[in-house]
XYZ file of N, CA and C in Angstrom:
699
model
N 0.845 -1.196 0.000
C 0.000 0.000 0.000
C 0.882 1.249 0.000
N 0.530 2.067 -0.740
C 1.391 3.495 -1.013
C 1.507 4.265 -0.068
N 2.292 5.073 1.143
C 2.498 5.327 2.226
C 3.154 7.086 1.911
N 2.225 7.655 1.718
C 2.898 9.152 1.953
C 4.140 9.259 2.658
N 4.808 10.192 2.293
C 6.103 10.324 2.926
C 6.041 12.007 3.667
N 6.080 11.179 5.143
C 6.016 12.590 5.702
C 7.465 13.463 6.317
N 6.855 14.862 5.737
C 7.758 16.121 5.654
C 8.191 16.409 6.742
N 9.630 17.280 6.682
C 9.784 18.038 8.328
C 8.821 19.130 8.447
N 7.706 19.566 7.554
C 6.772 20.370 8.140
C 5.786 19.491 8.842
N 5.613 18.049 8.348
C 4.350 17.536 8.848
C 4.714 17.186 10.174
N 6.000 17.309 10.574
C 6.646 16.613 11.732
C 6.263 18.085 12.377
N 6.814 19.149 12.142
C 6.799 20.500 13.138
C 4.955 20.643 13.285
N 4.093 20.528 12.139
C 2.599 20.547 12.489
C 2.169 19.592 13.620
N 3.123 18.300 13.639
C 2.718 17.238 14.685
C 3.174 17.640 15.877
N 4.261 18.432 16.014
C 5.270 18.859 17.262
C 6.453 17.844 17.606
N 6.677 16.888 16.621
C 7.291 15.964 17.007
C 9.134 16.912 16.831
N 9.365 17.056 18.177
C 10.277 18.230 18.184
C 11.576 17.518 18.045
N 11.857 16.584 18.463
C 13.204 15.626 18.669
C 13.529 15.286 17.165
N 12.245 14.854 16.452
C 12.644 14.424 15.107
C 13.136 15.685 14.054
N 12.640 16.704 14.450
C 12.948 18.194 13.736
C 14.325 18.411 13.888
N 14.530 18.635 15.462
C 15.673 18.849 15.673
C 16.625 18.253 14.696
N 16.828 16.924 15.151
C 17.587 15.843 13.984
C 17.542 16.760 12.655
N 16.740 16.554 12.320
C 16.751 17.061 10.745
C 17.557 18.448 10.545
N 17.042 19.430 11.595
C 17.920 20.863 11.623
C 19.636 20.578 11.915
N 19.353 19.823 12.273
C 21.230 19.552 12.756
C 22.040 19.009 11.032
N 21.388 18.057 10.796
C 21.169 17.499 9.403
C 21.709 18.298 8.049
N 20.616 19.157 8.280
C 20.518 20.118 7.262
C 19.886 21.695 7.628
N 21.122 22.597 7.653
C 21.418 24.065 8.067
C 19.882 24.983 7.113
N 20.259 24.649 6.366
C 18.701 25.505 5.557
C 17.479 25.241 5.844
N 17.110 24.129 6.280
C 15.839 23.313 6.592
C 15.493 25.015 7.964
N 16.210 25.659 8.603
C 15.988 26.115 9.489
C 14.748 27.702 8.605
N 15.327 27.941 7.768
C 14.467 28.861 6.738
C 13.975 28.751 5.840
N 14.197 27.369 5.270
C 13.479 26.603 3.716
C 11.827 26.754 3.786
N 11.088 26.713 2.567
C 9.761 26.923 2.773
C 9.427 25.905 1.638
N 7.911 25.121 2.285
C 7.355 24.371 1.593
C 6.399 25.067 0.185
N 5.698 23.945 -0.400
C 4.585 24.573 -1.573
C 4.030 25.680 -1.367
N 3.306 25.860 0.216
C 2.510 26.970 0.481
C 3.440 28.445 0.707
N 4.757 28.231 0.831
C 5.497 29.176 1.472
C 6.059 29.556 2.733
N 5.756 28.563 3.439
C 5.572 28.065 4.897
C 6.544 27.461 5.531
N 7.012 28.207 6.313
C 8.389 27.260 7.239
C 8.134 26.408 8.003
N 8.884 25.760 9.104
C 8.683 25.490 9.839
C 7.900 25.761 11.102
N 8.683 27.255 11.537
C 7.829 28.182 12.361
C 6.216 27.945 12.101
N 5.471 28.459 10.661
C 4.522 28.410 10.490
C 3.766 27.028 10.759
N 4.399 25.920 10.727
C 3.288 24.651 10.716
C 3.284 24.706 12.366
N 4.928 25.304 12.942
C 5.073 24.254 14.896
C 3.578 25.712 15.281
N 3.597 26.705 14.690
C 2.690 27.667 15.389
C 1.442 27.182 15.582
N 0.862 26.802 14.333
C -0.540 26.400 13.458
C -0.931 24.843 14.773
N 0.127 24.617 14.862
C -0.455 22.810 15.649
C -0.150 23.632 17.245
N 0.520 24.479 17.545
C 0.292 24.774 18.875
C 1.170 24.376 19.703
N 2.487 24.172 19.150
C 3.776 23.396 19.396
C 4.479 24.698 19.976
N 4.263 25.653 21.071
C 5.176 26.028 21.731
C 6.324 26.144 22.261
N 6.788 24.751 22.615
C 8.119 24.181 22.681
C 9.345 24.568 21.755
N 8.388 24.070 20.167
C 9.203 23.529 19.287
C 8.879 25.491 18.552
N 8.039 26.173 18.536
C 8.414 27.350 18.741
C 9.408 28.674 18.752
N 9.497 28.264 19.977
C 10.387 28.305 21.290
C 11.999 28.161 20.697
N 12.216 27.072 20.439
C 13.550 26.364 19.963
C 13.711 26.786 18.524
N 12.822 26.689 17.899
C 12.977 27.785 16.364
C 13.676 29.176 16.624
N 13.096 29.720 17.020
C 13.340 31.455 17.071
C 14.836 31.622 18.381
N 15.147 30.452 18.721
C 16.250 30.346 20.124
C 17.968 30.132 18.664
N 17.366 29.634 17.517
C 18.604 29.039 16.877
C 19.396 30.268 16.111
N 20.832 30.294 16.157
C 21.754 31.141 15.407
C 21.270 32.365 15.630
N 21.123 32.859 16.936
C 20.954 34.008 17.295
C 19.996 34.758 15.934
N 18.919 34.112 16.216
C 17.573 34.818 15.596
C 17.282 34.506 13.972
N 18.207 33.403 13.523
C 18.176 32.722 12.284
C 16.570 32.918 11.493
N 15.568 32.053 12.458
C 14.249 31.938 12.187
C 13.694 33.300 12.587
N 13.037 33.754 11.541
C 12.473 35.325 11.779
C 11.374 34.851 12.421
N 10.447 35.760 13.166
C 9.351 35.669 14.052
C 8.169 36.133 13.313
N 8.419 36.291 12.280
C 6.717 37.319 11.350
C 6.816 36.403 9.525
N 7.875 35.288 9.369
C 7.707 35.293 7.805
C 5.951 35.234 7.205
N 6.255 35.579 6.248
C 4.948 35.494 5.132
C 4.906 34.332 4.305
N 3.554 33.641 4.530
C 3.358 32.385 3.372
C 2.998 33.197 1.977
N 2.481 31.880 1.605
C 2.073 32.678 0.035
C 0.434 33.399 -0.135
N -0.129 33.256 0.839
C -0.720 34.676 1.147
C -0.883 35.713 2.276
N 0.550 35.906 2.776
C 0.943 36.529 3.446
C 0.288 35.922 5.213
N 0.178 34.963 5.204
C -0.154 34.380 6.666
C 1.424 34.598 7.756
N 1.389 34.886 8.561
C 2.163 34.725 9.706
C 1.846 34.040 10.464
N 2.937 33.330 11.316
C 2.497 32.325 12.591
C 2.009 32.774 13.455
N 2.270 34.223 13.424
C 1.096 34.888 14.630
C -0.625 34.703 14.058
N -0.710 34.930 13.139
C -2.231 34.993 12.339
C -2.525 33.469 12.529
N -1.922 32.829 12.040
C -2.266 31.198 12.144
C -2.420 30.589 13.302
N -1.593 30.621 14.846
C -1.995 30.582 15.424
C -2.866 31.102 16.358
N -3.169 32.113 16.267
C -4.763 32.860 16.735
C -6.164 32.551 15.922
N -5.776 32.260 14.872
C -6.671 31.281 14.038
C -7.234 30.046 14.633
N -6.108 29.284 14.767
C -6.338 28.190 15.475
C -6.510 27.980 17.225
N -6.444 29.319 17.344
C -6.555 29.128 18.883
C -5.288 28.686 19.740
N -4.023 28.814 19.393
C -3.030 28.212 19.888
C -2.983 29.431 21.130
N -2.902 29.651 22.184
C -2.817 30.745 23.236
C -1.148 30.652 23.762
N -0.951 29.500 23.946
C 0.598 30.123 23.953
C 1.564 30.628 23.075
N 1.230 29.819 21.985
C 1.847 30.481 20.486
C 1.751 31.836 20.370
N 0.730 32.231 20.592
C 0.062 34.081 20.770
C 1.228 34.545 21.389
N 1.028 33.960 22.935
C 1.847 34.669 23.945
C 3.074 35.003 23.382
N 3.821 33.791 23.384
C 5.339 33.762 22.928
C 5.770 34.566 21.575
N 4.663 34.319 20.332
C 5.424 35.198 19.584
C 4.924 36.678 19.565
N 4.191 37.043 20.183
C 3.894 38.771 20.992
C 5.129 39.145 21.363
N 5.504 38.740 22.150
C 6.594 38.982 23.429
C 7.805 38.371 22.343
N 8.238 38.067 21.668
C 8.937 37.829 20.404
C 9.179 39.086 19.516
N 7.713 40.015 19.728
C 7.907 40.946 18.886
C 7.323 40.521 17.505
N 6.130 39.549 17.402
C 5.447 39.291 16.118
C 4.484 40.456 16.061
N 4.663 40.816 14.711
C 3.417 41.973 14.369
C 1.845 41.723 14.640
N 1.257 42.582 15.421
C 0.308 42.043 16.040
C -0.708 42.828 14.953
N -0.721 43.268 13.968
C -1.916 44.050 13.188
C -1.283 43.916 11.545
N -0.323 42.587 11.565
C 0.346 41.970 10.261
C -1.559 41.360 9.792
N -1.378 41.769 8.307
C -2.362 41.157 7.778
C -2.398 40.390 6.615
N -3.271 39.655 5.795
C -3.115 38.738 4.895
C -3.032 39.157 3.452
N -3.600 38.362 2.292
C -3.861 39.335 0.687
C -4.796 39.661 1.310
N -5.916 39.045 1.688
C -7.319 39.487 1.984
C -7.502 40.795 2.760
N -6.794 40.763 3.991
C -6.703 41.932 5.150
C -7.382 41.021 5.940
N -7.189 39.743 6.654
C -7.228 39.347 7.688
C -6.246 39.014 8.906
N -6.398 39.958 10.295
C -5.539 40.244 11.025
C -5.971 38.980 11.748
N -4.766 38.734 12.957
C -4.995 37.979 14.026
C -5.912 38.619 14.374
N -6.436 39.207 15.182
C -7.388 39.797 15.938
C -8.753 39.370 15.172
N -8.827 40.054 14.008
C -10.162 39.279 13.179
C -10.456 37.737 13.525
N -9.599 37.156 12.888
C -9.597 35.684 13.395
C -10.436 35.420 14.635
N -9.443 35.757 15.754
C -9.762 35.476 17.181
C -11.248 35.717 17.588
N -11.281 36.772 16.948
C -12.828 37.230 17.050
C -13.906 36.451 16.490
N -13.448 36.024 15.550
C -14.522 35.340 14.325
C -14.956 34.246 15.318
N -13.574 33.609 15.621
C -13.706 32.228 16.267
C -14.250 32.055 17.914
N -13.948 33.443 18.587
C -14.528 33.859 20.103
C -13.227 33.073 20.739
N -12.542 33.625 20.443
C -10.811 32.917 21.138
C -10.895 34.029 22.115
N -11.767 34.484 23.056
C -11.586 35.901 23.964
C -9.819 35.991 25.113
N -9.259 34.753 25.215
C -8.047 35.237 25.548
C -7.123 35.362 24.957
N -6.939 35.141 23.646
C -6.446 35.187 22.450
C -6.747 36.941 21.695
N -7.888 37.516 21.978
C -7.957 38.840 21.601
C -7.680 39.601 22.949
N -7.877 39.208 24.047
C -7.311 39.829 25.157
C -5.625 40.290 24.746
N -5.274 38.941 24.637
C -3.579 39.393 24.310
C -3.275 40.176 23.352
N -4.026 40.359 22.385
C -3.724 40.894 21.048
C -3.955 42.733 21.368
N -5.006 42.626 21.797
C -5.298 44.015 22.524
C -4.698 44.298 23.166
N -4.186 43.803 24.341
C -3.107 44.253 25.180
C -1.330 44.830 24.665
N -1.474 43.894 23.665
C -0.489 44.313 22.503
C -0.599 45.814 21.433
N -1.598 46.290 21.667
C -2.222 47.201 20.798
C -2.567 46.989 19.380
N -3.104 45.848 19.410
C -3.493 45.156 18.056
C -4.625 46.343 17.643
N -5.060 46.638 16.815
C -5.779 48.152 15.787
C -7.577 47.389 15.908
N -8.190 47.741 16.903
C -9.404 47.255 17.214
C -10.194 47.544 15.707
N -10.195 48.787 15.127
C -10.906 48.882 14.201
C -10.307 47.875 12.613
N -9.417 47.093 12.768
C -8.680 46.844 11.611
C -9.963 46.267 10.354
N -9.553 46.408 9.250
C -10.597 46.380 8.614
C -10.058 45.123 7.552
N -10.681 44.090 7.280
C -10.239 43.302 6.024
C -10.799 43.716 4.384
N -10.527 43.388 3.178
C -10.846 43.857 2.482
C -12.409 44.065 1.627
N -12.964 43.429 2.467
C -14.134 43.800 2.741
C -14.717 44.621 3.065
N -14.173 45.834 3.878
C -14.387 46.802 5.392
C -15.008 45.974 6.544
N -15.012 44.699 6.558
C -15.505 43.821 7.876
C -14.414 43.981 8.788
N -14.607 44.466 10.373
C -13.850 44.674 11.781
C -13.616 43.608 12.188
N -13.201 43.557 13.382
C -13.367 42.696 14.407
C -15.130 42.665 15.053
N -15.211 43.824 15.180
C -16.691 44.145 15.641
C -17.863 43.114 14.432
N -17.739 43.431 13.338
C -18.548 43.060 12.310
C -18.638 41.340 12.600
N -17.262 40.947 13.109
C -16.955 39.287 12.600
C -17.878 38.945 13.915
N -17.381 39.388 14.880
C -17.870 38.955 16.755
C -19.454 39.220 16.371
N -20.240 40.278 16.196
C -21.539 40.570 15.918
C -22.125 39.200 15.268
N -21.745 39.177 13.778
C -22.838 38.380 13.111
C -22.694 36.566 13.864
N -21.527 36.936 14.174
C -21.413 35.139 14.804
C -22.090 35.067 16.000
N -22.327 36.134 16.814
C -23.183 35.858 17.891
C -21.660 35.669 18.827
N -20.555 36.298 18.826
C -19.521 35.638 20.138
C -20.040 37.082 20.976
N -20.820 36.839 21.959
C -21.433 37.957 23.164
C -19.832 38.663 24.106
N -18.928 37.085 24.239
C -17.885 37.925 24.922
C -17.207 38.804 23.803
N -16.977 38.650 23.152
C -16.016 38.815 22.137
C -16.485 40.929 22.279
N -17.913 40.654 21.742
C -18.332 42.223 21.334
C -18.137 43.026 22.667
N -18.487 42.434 23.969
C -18.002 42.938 25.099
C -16.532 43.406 25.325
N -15.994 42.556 25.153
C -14.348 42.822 25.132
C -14.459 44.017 24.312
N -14.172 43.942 22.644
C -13.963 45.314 22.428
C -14.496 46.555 22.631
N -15.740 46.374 23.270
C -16.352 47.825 23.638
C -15.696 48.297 24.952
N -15.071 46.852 25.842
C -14.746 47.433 27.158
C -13.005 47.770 26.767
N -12.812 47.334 25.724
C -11.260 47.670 24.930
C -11.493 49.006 24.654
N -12.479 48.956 23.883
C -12.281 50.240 22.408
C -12.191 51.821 22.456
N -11.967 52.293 23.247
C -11.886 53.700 23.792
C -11.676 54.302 22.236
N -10.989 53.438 21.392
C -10.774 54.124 19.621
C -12.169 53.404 19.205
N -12.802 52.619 19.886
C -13.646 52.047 18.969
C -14.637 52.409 17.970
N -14.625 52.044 16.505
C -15.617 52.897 15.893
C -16.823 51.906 16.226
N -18.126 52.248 16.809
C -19.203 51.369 16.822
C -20.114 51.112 15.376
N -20.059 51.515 15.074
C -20.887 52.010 13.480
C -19.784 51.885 11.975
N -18.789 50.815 12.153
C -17.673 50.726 11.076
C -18.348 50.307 9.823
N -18.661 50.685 8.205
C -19.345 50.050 7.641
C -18.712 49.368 6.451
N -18.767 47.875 6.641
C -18.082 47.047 5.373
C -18.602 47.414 4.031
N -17.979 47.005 2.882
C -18.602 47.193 1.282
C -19.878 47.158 1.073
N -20.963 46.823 1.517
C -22.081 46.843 1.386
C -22.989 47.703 2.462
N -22.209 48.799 2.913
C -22.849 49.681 3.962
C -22.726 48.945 5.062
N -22.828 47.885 5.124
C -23.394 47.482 6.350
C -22.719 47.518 7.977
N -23.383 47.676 9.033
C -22.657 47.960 10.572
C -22.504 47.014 11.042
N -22.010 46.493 11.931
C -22.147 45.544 12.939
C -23.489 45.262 13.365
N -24.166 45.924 13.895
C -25.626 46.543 14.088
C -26.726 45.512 12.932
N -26.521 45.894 11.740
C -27.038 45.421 10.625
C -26.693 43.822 10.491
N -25.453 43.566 10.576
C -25.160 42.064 10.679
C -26.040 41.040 11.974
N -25.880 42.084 13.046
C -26.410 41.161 14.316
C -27.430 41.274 14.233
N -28.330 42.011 13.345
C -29.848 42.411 13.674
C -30.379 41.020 12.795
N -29.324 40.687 11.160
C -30.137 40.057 10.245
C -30.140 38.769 10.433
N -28.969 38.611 11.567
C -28.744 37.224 12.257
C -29.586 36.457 13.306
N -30.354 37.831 13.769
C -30.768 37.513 15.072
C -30.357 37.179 16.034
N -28.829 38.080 16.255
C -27.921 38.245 17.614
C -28.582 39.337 18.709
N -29.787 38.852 19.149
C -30.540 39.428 19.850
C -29.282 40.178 21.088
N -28.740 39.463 21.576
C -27.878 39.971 22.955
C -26.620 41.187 22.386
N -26.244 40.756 21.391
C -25.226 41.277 20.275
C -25.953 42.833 20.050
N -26.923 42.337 19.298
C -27.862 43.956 18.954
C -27.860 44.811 20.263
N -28.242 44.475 21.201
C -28.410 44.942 22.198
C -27.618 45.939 23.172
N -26.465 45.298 23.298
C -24.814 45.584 23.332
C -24.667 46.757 22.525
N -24.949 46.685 21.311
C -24.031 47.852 20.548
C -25.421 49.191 20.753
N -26.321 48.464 20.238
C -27.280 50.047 20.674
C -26.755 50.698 21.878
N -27.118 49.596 23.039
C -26.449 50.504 24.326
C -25.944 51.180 24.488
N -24.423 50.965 23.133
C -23.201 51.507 23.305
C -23.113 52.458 22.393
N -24.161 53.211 21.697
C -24.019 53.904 20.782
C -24.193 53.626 19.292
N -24.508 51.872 18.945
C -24.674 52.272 17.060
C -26.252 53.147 16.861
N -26.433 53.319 16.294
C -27.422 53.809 14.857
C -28.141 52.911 14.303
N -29.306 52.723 15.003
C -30.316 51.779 14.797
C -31.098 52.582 13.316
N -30.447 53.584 12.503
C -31.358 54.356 11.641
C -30.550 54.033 10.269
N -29.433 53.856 10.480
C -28.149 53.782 9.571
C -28.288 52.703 8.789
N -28.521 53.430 7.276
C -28.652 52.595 5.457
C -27.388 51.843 5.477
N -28.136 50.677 4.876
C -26.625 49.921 3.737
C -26.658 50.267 2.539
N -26.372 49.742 1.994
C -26.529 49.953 0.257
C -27.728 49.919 -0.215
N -28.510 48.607 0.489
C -29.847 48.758 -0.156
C -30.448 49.779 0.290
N -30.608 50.730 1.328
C -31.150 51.583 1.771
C -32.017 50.730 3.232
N -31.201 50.076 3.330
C -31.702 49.051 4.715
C -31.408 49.951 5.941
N -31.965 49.652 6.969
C -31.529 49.792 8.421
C -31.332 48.702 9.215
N -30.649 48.708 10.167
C -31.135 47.621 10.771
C -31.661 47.104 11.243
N -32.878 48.194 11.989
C -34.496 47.441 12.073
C -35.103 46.919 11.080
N -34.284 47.407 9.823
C -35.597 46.995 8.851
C -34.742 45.564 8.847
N -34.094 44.365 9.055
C -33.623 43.247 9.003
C -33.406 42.840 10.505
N -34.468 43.535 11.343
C -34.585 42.642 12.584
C -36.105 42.359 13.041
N -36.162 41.044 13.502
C -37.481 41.015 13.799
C -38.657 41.796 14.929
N -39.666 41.999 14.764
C -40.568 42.577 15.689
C -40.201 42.498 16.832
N -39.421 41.622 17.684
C -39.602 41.677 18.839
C -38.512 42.042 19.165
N -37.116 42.145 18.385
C -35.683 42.524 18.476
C -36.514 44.046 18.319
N -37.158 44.461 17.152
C -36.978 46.037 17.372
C -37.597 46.675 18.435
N -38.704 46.041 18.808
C -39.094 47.005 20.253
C -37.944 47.128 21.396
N -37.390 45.679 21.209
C -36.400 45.932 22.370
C -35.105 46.874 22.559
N -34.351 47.091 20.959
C -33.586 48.320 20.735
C -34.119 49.529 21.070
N -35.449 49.427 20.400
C -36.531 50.856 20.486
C -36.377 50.660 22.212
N -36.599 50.196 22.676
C -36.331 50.600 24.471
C -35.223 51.264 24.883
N -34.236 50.351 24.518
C -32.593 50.388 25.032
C -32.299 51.864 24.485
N -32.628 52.231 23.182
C -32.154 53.638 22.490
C -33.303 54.673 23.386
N -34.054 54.561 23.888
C -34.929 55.618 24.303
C -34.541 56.146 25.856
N -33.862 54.570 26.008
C -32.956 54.455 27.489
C -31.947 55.515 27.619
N -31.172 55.117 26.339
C -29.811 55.634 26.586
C -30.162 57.328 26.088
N -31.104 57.595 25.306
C -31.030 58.949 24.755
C -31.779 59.875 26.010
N -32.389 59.162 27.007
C -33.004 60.255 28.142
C -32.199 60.357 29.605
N -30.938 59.607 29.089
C -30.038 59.569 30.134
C -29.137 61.167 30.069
């Protein structure tokens, strides 16, 4: 039976760190060589959550392995592992000095990611780093936009209790707010949150939508409260 032959990336994605090593001792380039995707080593030990092996990358020939390379669409091991949720990977290559608002072809930051996925200590760190709360992908979709329509409740909390820059009302290519996403989703708790906090329950997309007009009857009375709340305060 035909038996794939596995790579020193599939070994650094596995964490199998002893067998890497070997190979780096082996062969001096393997330490910066990049596979099909463009992808070092660094990038697969990040992606599987291999801290260790990390760790021991960025420790060799006094800084040999850079801490930010670019795949072939500009992914970093910081982006990949906040993607995947790796939290120490975060840590370590922060404090490494990985670009914390490095983005993709698309314009997807770590922080987007984290958000998308509700990794909330994973955007904790990123923020604490001064990762760009409003960062926008090429879409104009935020962090705010991604946390909203998915319904992650901590997530939208965090950046409002982050966002002192925060724009509440950011609008992606199709007009649309955060506001508008959580309303058409029926992120009842989400909607709720951002009125509180200031969006524009009146505010067009392209179609000339609002976001009452893509929330249901019983979501809009309840904004219609919360905004009548906050405007007689």
């Amino acid at each position: 039976m035909f038996q794939q032959e596995v790579t020193p990336y599939d070994l650094a994605y596995r964490g199998n760190i002893a067998a890497v090593k070997i190979l780096l001792n082996e062969n001096e380039r393997l330490k910066t060589q990049t596979d099909n995707n463009g992808r070092m080593l660094i990038h697969w030990a990040a992606l599987g959550g291999h801290d260790d092996l990390v760790r021991h990358l960025l420790s060799l020939d006094g800084g040999i392995v850079p801490v930010d390379p670019t795949d072939d669409t500009d992914m970093t091991p910081l982006i990949l592992a906040a993607s995947a949720g790796r939290e120490k990977v975060v840590n370590t290559l922060l404090n490494e000095g990985a670009r914390v608002n490095a983005t993709t072809v698309d314009g997807h930051s770590a922080l987007q990611y984290a958000a998308s996925k509700n990794w909330k200590s994973i955007c904790v760190a990123l923020l604490e780093k001064d990762a760009d709360v409003n960062i926008a992908d090429k879409r104009g979709a935020t962090p705010l936009h991604r946390s909203a329509s998915k319904g992650n409740t901590a997530i939208v909390k965090l950046l409002i209790e982050y966002g002192k820059n925060l724009n509440i009302d950011p609008r992606d290519t199709y007009g649309n707010t955060p506001l508008h996403l959580a309303c058409e989703e029926n992120r009842v708790e989400e909607a709720k949150l951002l009125v509180a906090n200031g969006a524009d329950p009146t505010t067009t997309n392209k179609e000339r939508k609002t976001p009452l007009d893509l929330a249901s009857p019983g979501l809009v009375r309840q904004l219609g409260e919360i905004k009548r709340e906050t405007t007689s305060k």
